[in-house]
Coordinates of C-alpha atoms in Angstrom, one line a residue:
X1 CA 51.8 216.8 265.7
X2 CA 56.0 216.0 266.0
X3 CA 57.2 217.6 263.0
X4 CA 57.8 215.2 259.6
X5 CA 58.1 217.5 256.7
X6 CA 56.3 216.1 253.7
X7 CA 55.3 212.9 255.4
X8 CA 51.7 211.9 254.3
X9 CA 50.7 210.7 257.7
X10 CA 52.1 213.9 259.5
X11 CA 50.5 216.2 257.0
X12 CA 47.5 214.9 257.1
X13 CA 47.0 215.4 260.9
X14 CA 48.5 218.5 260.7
X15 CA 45.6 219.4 258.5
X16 CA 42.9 217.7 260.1
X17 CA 43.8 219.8 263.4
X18 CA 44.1 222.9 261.3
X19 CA 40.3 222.0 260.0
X20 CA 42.0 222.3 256.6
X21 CA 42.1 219.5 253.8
X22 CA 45.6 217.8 253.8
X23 CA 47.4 217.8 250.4
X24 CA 48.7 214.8 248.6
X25 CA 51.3 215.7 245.9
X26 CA 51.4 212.4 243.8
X27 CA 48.0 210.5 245.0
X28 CA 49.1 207.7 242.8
X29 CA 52.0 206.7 243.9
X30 CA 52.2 203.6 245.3
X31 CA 54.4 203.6 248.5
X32 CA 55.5 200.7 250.7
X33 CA 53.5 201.4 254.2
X34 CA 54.5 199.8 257.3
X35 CA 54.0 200.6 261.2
X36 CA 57.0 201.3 262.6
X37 CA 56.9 198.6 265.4
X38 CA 56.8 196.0 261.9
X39 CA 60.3 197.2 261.4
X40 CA 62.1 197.4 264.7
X41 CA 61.4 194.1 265.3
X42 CA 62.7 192.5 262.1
X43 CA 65.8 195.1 263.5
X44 CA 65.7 193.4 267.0
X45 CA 65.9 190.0 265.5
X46 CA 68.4 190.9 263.3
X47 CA 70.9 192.3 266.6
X48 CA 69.8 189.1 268.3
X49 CA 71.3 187.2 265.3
X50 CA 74.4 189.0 265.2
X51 CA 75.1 188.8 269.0
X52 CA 74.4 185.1 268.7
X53 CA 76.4 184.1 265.3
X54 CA 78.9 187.2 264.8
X55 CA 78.9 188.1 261.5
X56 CA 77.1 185.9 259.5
X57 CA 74.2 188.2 259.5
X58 CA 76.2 191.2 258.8
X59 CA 75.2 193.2 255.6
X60 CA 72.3 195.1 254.2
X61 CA 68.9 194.0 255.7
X62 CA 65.1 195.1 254.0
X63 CA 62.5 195.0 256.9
X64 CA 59.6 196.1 254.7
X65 CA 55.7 195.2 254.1
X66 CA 54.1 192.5 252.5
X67 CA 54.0 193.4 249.0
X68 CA 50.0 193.2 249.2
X69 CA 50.2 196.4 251.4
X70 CA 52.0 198.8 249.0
X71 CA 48.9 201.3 248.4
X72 CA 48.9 204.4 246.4
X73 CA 49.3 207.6 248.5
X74 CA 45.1 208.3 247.8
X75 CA 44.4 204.9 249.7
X76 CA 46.1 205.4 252.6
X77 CA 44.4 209.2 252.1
X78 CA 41.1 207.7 252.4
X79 CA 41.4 205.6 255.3
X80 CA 43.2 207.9 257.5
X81 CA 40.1 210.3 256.9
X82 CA 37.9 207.7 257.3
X83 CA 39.3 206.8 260.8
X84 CA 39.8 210.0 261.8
X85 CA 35.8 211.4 261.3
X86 CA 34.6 214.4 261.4
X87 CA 35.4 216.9 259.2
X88 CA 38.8 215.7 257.8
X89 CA 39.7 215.8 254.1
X90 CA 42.2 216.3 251.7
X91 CA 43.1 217.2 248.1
X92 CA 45.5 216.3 245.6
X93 CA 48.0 219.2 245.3
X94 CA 48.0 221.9 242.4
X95 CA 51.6 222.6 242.8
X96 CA 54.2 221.3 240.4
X97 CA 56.5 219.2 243.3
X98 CA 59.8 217.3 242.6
X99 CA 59.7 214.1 240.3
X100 CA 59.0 211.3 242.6
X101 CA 58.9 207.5 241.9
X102 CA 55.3 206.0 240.8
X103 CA 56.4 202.5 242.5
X104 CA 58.3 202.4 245.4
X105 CA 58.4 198.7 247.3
X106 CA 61.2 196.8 249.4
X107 CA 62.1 193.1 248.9
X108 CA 62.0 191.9 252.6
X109 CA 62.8 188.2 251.1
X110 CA 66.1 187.8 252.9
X111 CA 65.0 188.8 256.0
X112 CA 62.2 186.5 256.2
X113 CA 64.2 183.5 254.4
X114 CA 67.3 184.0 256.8
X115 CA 65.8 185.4 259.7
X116 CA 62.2 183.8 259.2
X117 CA 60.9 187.5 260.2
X118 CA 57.2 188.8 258.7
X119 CA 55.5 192.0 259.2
X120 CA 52.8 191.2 261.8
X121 CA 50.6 193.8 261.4
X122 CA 48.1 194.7 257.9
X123 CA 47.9 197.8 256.5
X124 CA 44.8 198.3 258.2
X125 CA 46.0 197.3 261.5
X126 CA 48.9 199.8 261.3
X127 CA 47.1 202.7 259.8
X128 CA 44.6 202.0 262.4
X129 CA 47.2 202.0 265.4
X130 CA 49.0 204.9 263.6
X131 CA 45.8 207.3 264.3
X132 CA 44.7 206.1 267.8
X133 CA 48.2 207.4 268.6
X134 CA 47.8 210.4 266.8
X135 CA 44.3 210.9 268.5
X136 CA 45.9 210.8 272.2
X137 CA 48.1 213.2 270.9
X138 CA 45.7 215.4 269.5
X139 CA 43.7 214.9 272.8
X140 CA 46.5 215.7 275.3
X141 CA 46.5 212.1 276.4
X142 CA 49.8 210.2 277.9
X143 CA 51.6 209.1 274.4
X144 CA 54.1 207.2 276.7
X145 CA 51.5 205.1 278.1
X146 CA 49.5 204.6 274.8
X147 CA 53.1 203.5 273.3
X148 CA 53.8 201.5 275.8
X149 CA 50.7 199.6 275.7
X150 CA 50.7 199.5 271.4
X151 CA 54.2 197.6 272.2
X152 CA 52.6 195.5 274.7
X153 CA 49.8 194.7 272.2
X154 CA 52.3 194.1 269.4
X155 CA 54.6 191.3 271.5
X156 CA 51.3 189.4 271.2
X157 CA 50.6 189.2 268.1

């Protein structure tokens, strides 16, 4: 798996290759989750803006989740095992970590007042994207390809 230091996602499959239960420091905290290709886009449509109308767009932009898909670290635990079979697992960690937020969200309202951008995948959608690339990785399969064709999918929706 690409290296992502204390990433839950990353660690995860870095355990679930290793055959050893992944470890989630703060199960509870509830985290804004979002596939990746949610955000570029509200990114493209924001450069599109600000080719078309100068600066009138320029400034700080959120390009975050619906609010109904911030889960706590545990949930999004669960489903990755769940997806990925087998023997995966994880645990909740027994070491004393840094202080992190319980909540952590973004308010994406500007962007989808101004720019009329949404998210267009759920949670479950992206989660379930997330691990089918994970799995060609795993397997030795052609990432490029199966990106490719995730992007494909996603100008679809």
């Amino acid at each position: 798996v690409p290296k992502a230091d204390d990433r839950l996602i990353p660690d995860l499959i870095r355990a679930i290759q290793a055959d050893t239960p992944g470890i989630v420091r703060n199960p509870k905290a509830v985290r804004p989750w979002q596939h990746v290709l949610d955000c570029l886009s509200g990114y493209l449509v924001l450069a599109h803006q600000l080719l078309e109308s100068d600066s009138d767009f320029s400034g700080a932009w959120n390009f975050g989740p619906s609010t109904l898909d911030a889960k706590p670290a545990s949930n999004i635990a669960d489903r990755i095992i769940s997806l990925w079979g087998g023997k995966a697992r994880w645990q909740t960690s027994t070491q004393t970590g840094p202080h992190e937020a319980g909540f952590l969200a973004l308010d994406s309202t500007k962007a989808t007042t101004q720019l009329q951008w949404q998210p267009k995948l759920s949670l479950e959608d992206a989660l379930d994207l997330t691990v089918q690339w994970y799995r060609a990785y795993d397997n030795g399969d052609d990432v490029r390809a199966m990106t490719l064709a995730q992007i494909s999918d996603y100008l679809t929706l």
